[in-house]
CSV table of C-alpha atoms in Angstrom, one decimal:
chain,number,residue,atom,x,y,z
A,1,MET,CA,114.0,61.4,23.9
A,2,VAL,CA,115.9,64.7,24.7
A,3,SER,CA,117.2,66.4,21.7
A,4,ARG,CA,121.0,67.3,21.4
A,5,SER,CA,119.9,71.0,21.4
A,6,LEU,CA,118.2,70.9,24.6
A,7,ILE,CA,121.2,69.2,26.2
A,8,ALA,CA,123.5,71.6,25.0
A,9,LEU,CA,121.3,74.6,26.3
A,10,SER,CA,121.0,72.9,29.6
A,11,SER,CA,124.6,72.5,29.8
A,12,LYS,CA,125.2,76.1,29.1
A,13,LEU,CA,122.6,77.2,31.5
A,14,SER,CA,124.1,75.0,34.2
A,15,THR,CA,127.8,76.7,33.4
A,16,SER,CA,126.1,80.1,33.4
A,17,SER,CA,124.7,79.5,36.7
A,18,ILE,CA,127.9,78.2,38.2
A,19,THR,CA,129.8,81.0,36.7
A,20,ASN,CA,127.4,83.6,38.1
A,21,ALA,CA,127.3,81.8,41.6
A,22,THR,CA,131.1,82.2,41.5
A,23,LYS,CA,131.0,85.9,40.8
A,24,THR,CA,128.5,86.4,43.6
A,25,LYS,CA,130.6,84.4,46.3
A,26,THR,CA,133.8,86.3,45.1
A,27,PRO,CA,133.8,89.6,46.9
A,28,LYS,CA,134.7,92.9,45.0
A,29,HIS,CA,137.9,94.3,46.1
A,30,VAL,CA,137.1,96.9,48.9
A,31,PRO,CA,139.9,99.5,49.6
A,32,LEU,CA,141.4,99.0,53.2
A,33,THR,CA,138.9,101.3,55.2
A,34,GLY,CA,137.2,101.1,58.4
A,35,LEU,CA,137.5,102.0,62.0
A,36,PHE,CA,140.5,102.7,64.2
A,37,ALA,CA,141.2,104.9,67.5
A,38,VAL,CA,143.7,107.6,68.0
A,39,ASN,CA,144.9,108.7,71.6
A,40,LYS,CA,143.9,112.3,71.9
A,41,PRO,CA,146.0,114.6,74.0
A,42,SER,CA,144.6,117.1,76.3
A,43,GLY,CA,144.5,120.7,75.0
A,44,ILE,CA,143.3,120.0,71.4
A,45,THR,CA,139.8,119.2,70.1
A,46,SER,CA,138.8,116.1,68.7
A,47,THR,CA,138.1,117.7,65.2
A,48,THR,CA,142.0,118.6,65.1
A,49,ILE,CA,142.6,114.9,65.2
A,50,LEU,CA,140.5,114.6,61.9
A,51,ASP,CA,142.3,117.6,60.5
A,52,HIS,CA,145.5,116.1,61.1
A,53,LEU,CA,144.6,112.9,59.4
A,54,GLN,CA,143.3,114.8,56.4
A,55,HIS,CA,146.5,116.6,56.2
A,56,VAL,CA,148.5,113.4,56.0
A,57,CYS,CA,146.2,112.0,53.3
A,58,LYS,CA,146.3,115.1,51.3
A,59,ARG,CA,150.3,115.0,51.3
A,60,ASN,CA,150.1,111.1,50.4
A,61,GLN,CA,147.4,110.8,47.6
A,62,SER,CA,149.6,108.3,45.8
A,63,HIS,CA,149.4,106.0,48.8
A,64,PRO,CA,147.1,103.0,48.0
A,65,LEU,CA,144.9,103.6,51.2
A,66,VAL,CA,144.4,107.0,50.2
A,67,LYS,CA,143.8,106.5,46.5
A,68,GLY,CA,141.4,103.5,47.5
A,69,VAL,CA,139.3,105.8,49.9
A,70,LEU,CA,139.0,108.4,47.3
A,71,GLU,CA,138.1,106.1,44.3
A,72,VAL,CA,135.4,104.5,46.3
A,73,ASP,CA,133.9,107.9,47.4
A,74,GLY,CA,133.4,109.5,44.2
A,75,SER,CA,131.9,112.9,45.8
A,76,LYS,CA,133.0,116.3,44.5
A,77,ARG,CA,134.7,116.5,47.9
A,78,ALA,CA,137.1,113.7,46.9
A,79,GLN,CA,137.4,114.0,43.3
A,80,LYS,CA,137.9,117.9,43.0
A,81,ARG,CA,139.4,118.5,46.4
A,82,GLY,CA,141.2,115.4,47.2
A,83,LEU,CA,139.8,115.1,50.7
A,84,VAL,CA,139.2,111.7,52.0
A,85,LYS,CA,135.8,110.9,53.9
A,86,ILE,CA,136.8,110.9,57.6
A,87,GLY,CA,134.7,111.2,61.1
A,88,HIS,CA,134.8,110.5,64.6
A,89,GLY,CA,132.5,108.6,66.6
A,90,GLY,CA,132.3,110.7,69.9
A,91,THR,CA,133.9,114.0,70.7
A,92,LEU,CA,136.2,114.8,73.7
A,93,ASP,CA,136.4,117.9,75.4
A,94,PRO,CA,139.7,119.7,75.0
A,95,LEU,CA,140.6,119.2,78.6
A,96,ALA,CA,139.8,115.5,78.1
A,97,ARG,CA,142.3,112.7,76.6
A,98,GLY,CA,142.2,109.3,75.4
A,99,ILE,CA,140.1,107.2,72.8
A,100,VAL,CA,138.8,109.0,69.9
A,101,VAL,CA,137.3,106.4,67.4
A,102,VAL,CA,137.9,107.4,63.8
A,103,GLY,CA,136.0,106.3,60.7
A,104,MET,CA,137.7,106.5,57.3
A,105,GLY,CA,135.9,105.8,54.1
A,106,THR,CA,133.2,103.4,54.2
A,107,GLY,CA,134.0,103.1,57.9
A,108,CYS,CA,132.2,106.4,58.6
A,109,LYS,CA,128.9,104.8,58.1
A,110,LYS,CA,129.6,102.6,61.2
A,111,LEU,CA,130.2,105.7,63.4
A,112,HIS,CA,126.6,106.2,64.5
A,113,ASN,CA,127.0,103.0,66.3
A,114,MET,CA,129.9,104.1,68.0
A,115,SER,CA,128.7,107.3,69.4
A,116,GLY,CA,125.6,105.4,70.9
A,117,SER,CA,128.1,102.8,72.8
A,118,SER,CA,129.1,102.5,76.2
A,119,LYS,CA,132.5,104.0,77.4
A,120,VAL,CA,135.0,103.7,80.2
A,121,TYR,CA,136.6,106.7,81.7
A,122,ILE,CA,139.1,107.4,84.3
A,123,ALA,CA,138.5,110.9,86.2
A,124,GLU,CA,140.3,112.9,88.6
A,125,ALA,CA,137.9,114.9,91.1
A,126,ARG,CA,138.4,118.1,93.3
A,127,LEU,CA,136.1,118.5,96.0
A,128,GLY,CA,135.8,121.8,97.6
A,129,TYR,CA,135.3,124.0,94.6
A,130,SER,CA,132.9,124.3,91.7
A,131,SER,CA,133.1,126.2,88.4
A,132,THR,CA,130.9,127.3,85.6
A,133,THR,CA,132.1,124.4,83.2
A,134,LEU,CA,132.1,122.0,86.2
A,135,ASP,CA,135.8,121.5,85.4
A,136,SER,CA,139.0,123.1,86.0
A,137,THR,CA,138.8,125.4,83.0
A,138,GLY,CA,135.9,127.1,84.1
A,139,SER,CA,135.4,130.4,86.4
A,140,LEU,CA,134.9,129.9,90.3
A,141,VAL,CA,131.4,129.9,91.4
A,142,ASP,CA,131.5,128.5,94.9
A,143,GLN,CA,133.7,126.9,97.7
A,144,LYS,CA,132.5,124.4,100.4
A,145,PRO,CA,134.3,122.6,103.2
A,146,THR,CA,135.3,118.9,102.6
A,147,ASP,CA,136.4,118.0,106.1
A,148,HIS,CA,133.4,116.2,106.9
A,149,ILE,CA,134.0,113.5,104.0
A,150,THR,CA,135.3,110.2,104.7
A,151,LYS,CA,136.4,107.3,102.6
A,152,GLU,CA,133.4,105.4,103.8
A,153,ARG,CA,130.9,108.1,102.8
A,154,LEU,CA,132.5,108.5,99.4
A,155,LEU,CA,132.2,104.7,98.7
A,156,ASP,CA,128.6,104.6,99.7
A,157,THR,CA,127.8,107.6,97.6
A,158,LEU,CA,129.4,105.9,94.7
A,159,GLN,CA,127.4,102.9,95.4
A,160,ALA,CA,124.3,105.2,95.0
A,161,PHE,CA,125.1,106.3,91.7
A,162,LYS,CA,125.1,103.0,90.0
A,163,GLY,CA,122.6,101.8,87.7
A,164,GLU,CA,120.1,104.0,86.0
A,165,ILE,CA,120.3,107.7,87.2
A,166,SER,CA,118.9,111.1,85.9
A,167,GLN,CA,121.5,113.7,84.7
A,168,THR,CA,120.9,117.2,83.5
A,169,PRO,CA,123.8,117.8,80.9
A,170,PRO,CA,126.0,120.9,81.8
A,171,LEU,CA,125.4,124.4,80.0
A,172,TYR,CA,129.0,124.2,78.7
A,173,SER,CA,128.4,121.4,76.3
A,174,ALA,CA,128.0,120.9,72.7
A,175,LEU,CA,124.3,120.0,72.8
A,176,ASN,CA,122.0,121.8,70.3
A,177,MET,CA,119.0,123.8,71.7
A,178,ASP,CA,117.1,125.5,68.8
A,179,GLY,CA,119.8,125.2,66.4
A,180,LYS,CA,122.6,126.6,68.7
A,181,ARG,CA,125.3,124.9,70.8
A,182,LEU,CA,124.7,125.1,74.7
A,183,TYR,CA,128.0,126.5,75.1
A,184,ASP,CA,127.5,129.3,72.6
A,185,TYR,CA,124.7,130.5,74.7
A,186,ALA,CA,126.9,130.7,77.8
A,187,ARG,CA,129.7,132.1,76.2
A,188,GLU,CA,127.7,134.9,74.4
A,189,GLY,CA,125.7,135.5,77.6
A,190,ILE,CA,122.3,134.8,75.9
A,191,PRO,CA,119.7,133.3,78.1
A,192,LEU,CA,118.6,129.8,77.4
A,193,PRO,CA,115.2,129.6,75.5
A,194,ARG,CA,114.2,126.6,78.1
A,195,GLU,CA,115.7,124.8,80.9
A,196,ILE,CA,118.1,122.0,79.8
A,197,PRO,CA,116.0,118.6,80.1
A,198,SER,CA,117.3,115.8,82.1
A,199,ARG,CA,118.2,112.4,80.8
A,200,LYS,CA,118.5,108.9,81.9
A,201,VAL,CA,122.0,107.3,81.8
A,202,GLN,CA,123.3,104.1,82.8
A,203,ILE,CA,126.2,104.0,85.2
A,204,HIS,CA,127.5,100.2,84.8
A,205,GLY,CA,130.3,100.4,87.1
A,206,LEU,CA,131.9,103.2,89.3
A,207,ASP,CA,135.0,102.2,91.2
A,208,LEU,CA,137.4,104.3,93.8
A,209,LEU,CA,140.8,104.1,92.5
A,210,SER,CA,142.6,106.4,94.9
A,211,TYR,CA,141.7,108.3,98.1
A,212,PRO,CA,144.1,110.7,100.1
A,213,ASP,CA,143.8,109.0,103.5
A,214,GLU,CA,147.7,108.0,103.2
A,215,VAL,CA,146.7,104.3,103.6
A,216,THR,CA,144.8,103.4,100.4
A,217,VAL,CA,147.4,102.7,97.8
A,218,PRO,CA,146.3,104.1,94.2
A,219,ASP,CA,145.6,101.8,91.4
A,220,PRO,CA,148.8,101.2,89.5
A,221,CYS,CA,146.8,102.1,86.5
A,222,LEU,CA,146.7,105.8,87.4
A,223,GLN,CA,150.6,106.0,87.2
A,224,ALA,CA,150.6,104.1,83.7
A,225,PHE,CA,147.9,106.6,82.4
A,226,GLY,CA,149.8,109.5,83.3
A,227,PHE,CA,147.7,110.9,86.3
A,228,GLN,CA,149.5,113.1,88.7
A,229,LEU,CA,149.3,111.8,92.4
A,230,ASP,CA,150.3,114.3,94.9
A,231,THR,CA,151.1,111.7,97.6
A,232,ASP,CA,154.1,109.5,97.1
A,233,PHE,CA,152.9,106.0,98.0
A,234,SER,CA,156.2,104.3,96.7
A,235,ASP,CA,157.2,103.3,100.2
A,236,ALA,CA,153.7,101.8,101.1
A,237,SER,CA,153.1,98.2,101.4
A,238,VAL,CA,150.3,96.8,99.0
A,239,GLY,CA,149.8,94.1,101.6
A,240,ASP,CA,148.6,96.7,104.3
A,241,SER,CA,145.8,98.3,102.0
A,242,PRO,CA,144.9,96.3,98.9
A,243,VAL,CA,144.7,98.1,95.7
A,244,VAL,CA,141.2,99.2,95.2
A,245,ASN,CA,139.5,97.8,92.0
A,246,SER,CA,142.2,97.3,89.5
A,247,CYS,CA,141.8,98.9,86.1
A,248,ASP,CA,143.3,96.4,83.7
A,249,ASN,CA,146.7,97.6,83.8
A,250,VAL,CA,147.8,98.9,80.4
A,251,THR,CA,151.4,100.2,79.3
A,252,LEU,CA,151.1,102.8,76.8
A,253,ARG,CA,153.0,103.1,73.7
A,254,GLY,CA,155.0,106.2,74.0
A,255,ASP,CA,154.5,109.5,75.9
A,256,GLU,CA,151.6,111.8,75.2
A,257,ASN,CA,153.4,114.8,73.1
A,258,ASP,CA,152.1,118.1,71.8
A,259,ILE,CA,151.1,117.8,68.0
A,260,GLN,CA,152.6,121.1,67.2
A,261,GLU,CA,156.0,119.9,68.5
A,262,GLU,CA,155.8,116.5,66.6
A,263,GLN,CA,154.5,117.4,63.3
A,264,LYS,CA,156.5,120.3,62.0
A,265,SER,CA,154.4,120.1,58.6
A,266,PHE,CA,151.0,120.4,60.5
A,267,ARG,CA,149.9,123.6,62.3
A,268,PRO,CA,146.6,122.8,64.1
A,269,LYS,CA,144.3,125.6,65.1
A,270,LYS,CA,145.2,126.6,68.8
A,271,PHE,CA,142.1,125.9,70.9
A,272,SER,CA,141.2,129.0,73.1
A,273,ASP,CA,138.5,128.9,75.8
A,274,PRO,CA,136.5,132.4,75.8
A,275,THR,CA,136.1,131.6,79.5
A,276,LEU,CA,139.6,132.2,80.1
A,277,THR,CA,139.8,135.5,78.4
A,278,ASP,CA,136.8,136.9,80.1
A,279,PRO,CA,137.6,139.8,82.1
A,280,THR,CA,135.2,138.4,84.7
A,281,HIS,CA,136.6,135.1,84.6
A,282,ILE,CA,137.7,133.8,88.2
A,283,PRO,CA,140.3,130.9,87.9
A,284,ILE,CA,140.1,128.2,90.1
A,285,PRO,CA,142.7,128.5,92.9
A,286,PRO,CA,145.7,126.2,92.7
A,287,PRO,CA,146.1,123.2,95.1
A,288,THR,CA,148.0,124.4,98.2
A,289,ILE,CA,149.1,122.6,101.5
A,290,GLY,CA,146.4,122.8,104.0
A,291,ASP,CA,143.7,124.1,101.4
A,292,ASN,CA,140.3,122.8,101.2
A,293,SER,CA,140.7,120.4,98.3
A,294,LEU,CA,139.8,116.8,98.3
A,295,TYR,CA,141.3,114.7,95.5
A,296,PHE,CA,140.3,111.3,94.4
A,297,HIS,CA,140.0,109.2,91.2
A,298,ILE,CA,137.3,107.2,89.9
A,299,ARG,CA,136.7,104.6,86.9
A,300,VAL,CA,133.4,105.0,85.2
A,301,HIS,CA,131.9,102.5,82.9
A,302,CYS,CA,128.8,104.3,81.6
A,303,SER,CA,126.2,104.6,78.6
A,304,SER,CA,126.4,107.0,75.8
A,305,GLY,CA,125.4,110.7,76.9
A,306,THR,CA,126.9,110.6,80.3
A,307,TYR,CA,128.5,113.6,81.4
A,308,ILE,CA,131.5,112.9,83.9
A,309,ARG,CA,131.7,116.5,84.7
A,310,THR,CA,128.2,116.3,86.0
A,311,LEU,CA,128.6,113.0,87.5
A,312,ILE,CA,131.4,114.5,89.9
A,313,ALA,CA,129.4,117.6,90.5
A,314,ASP,CA,126.4,115.4,91.5
A,315,ILE,CA,128.5,113.1,93.7
A,316,ALA,CA,129.9,116.1,95.6
A,317,SER,CA,126.2,117.5,96.0
A,318,HIS,CA,125.3,114.1,97.6
A,319,LEU,CA,128.3,114.8,99.9
A,320,GLY,CA,127.3,118.1,101.2
A,321,THR,CA,129.7,119.9,99.1
A,322,VAL,CA,130.9,121.1,95.7
A,323,GLY,CA,133.1,119.6,93.1
A,324,LEU,CA,134.6,119.7,89.7
A,325,MET,CA,136.6,117.6,87.2
A,326,THR,CA,140.3,118.3,86.8
A,327,ASP,CA,141.5,115.3,84.5
A,328,LEU,CA,139.4,113.0,82.3
A,329,LEU,CA,140.7,109.9,80.3
A,330,ARG,CA,138.5,108.0,78.1
A,331,VAL,CA,140.2,104.5,78.2
A,332,GLU,CA,137.8,102.6,76.1
A,333,GLN,CA,134.9,102.6,73.7
A,334,SER,CA,133.2,99.7,72.1
A,335,GLY,CA,136.3,97.3,72.4
A,336,TYR,CA,138.7,100.1,71.2
A,337,ARG,CA,141.2,100.4,74.1
A,338,LEU,CA,144.3,102.5,75.0
A,339,GLY,CA,147.5,100.6,74.3
A,340,GLY,CA,145.5,98.2,72.0
A,341,PRO,CA,146.4,97.3,68.4
A,342,ALA,CA,143.9,99.5,66.9
A,343,THR,CA,144.9,102.6,68.8
A,344,LEU,CA,147.5,105.0,67.4
A,345,GLU,CA,149.3,108.0,69.2
A,346,VAL,CA,148.9,111.0,67.1
A,347,ARG,CA,152.6,111.1,65.9
A,348,GLU,CA,152.0,107.5,64.6
A,349,CYS,CA,149.1,108.9,62.4
A,350,GLU,CA,152.0,110.3,60.0
A,351,ASP,CA,152.8,106.7,58.9
A,352,LEU,CA,150.0,105.5,56.6
A,353,GLU,CA,151.2,101.9,56.9
A,354,LYS,CA,150.6,102.2,60.6
A,355,VAL,CA,147.2,103.6,59.9
A,356,GLU,CA,146.4,100.6,57.7
A,357,ASP,CA,147.5,98.2,60.2
A,358,ALA,CA,145.4,100.0,62.9
A,359,ILE,CA,142.4,99.7,60.4
A,360,GLN,CA,142.9,96.1,60.1
A,361,ALA,CA,142.9,95.5,63.8
A,362,GLY,CA,139.9,97.9,64.3
A,363,ASN,CA,138.0,96.0,61.6
A,364,ARG,CA,138.5,92.8,63.6
A,365,ILE,CA,137.2,94.3,66.7
A,366,TRP,CA,134.2,95.7,64.8
A,367,ASP,CA,133.6,92.1,63.3
A,368,GLU,CA,133.8,90.5,66.7
A,369,ARG,CA,131.4,93.1,68.2
A,370,THR,CA,128.9,92.6,65.3
A,371,ARG,CA,129.1,88.6,65.8
A,372,GLN,CA,128.4,88.9,69.5
A,373,HIS,CA,125.6,91.2,69.1
A,374,GLN,CA,124.0,88.6,66.8
A,375,GLU,CA,124.4,85.7,69.2
């Protein structure tokens, strides 16, 4: 016969187990932190976006979002200087614009997965000229004819670059070699300790969005994303020439504006490229009627580590000429898309309520991405 004391002890242990189980299942309150994206304008660095967000948080430390991030952090940076933990998941060159994935608070731990993810770009290429930086900000290096190039040859070349390819990163890049950035070697005129090693990258998709043959109608997404098209196709009939490879048309929320004009309380450090102040710098000639240029736009879905500048230069070489990049837009990175609910314009970062909404949407994207990878 079981004694009353044993029954009481058993009941107590059972109640304790239920209570502990309930405590385990009930998650502790975690401040709203995570991932979202910002549409970076051309002409500023990716770090400027972080500086701007840090400035907004510094001015709004009583906001629940900022307080929560600082409380969870607990570092000297947070406690003594009032600086939130913030980072980005992949830099964009100052010339480039578009998606920069931002991590705030505990979301920073997820950023290493972002930098290694695939990305989608739209790029404008100019064949006939090459530069030191492989884009329009560099110094003129060479000039070659383009009149032998046809749309058919270009399409065949794009097809040849799909799949796994070998690519050598450009000299003007942020890659490290012996503790020094490659672009620092270039700007200081210091020889590299060794050759830049090539790498394997994956081109998942490579589509032609425009070609200046006065027949091909540019993809409508180019106008939606703010690309400048020299030729007016407004009277062209889409039925005569189908749009090439639609780009999932997206209407952006608001125009791209300069931070300095919008945020009077924030003065970002102005980016200055030493190549432009170099007395030996030879600027790329502007486009003129009848010049040697051939412009076209491509959509690139690629793996992490792919340099679009290098891709365009390699395409040009394959076509028997030279080329450079004149505009670049990152449209998507790991589900974070321009025009999506998790993406903010720079001016919207002033409103921490909108930042919270973007983080909520961004966390849903992250959770869905994690679920798909587990299946």
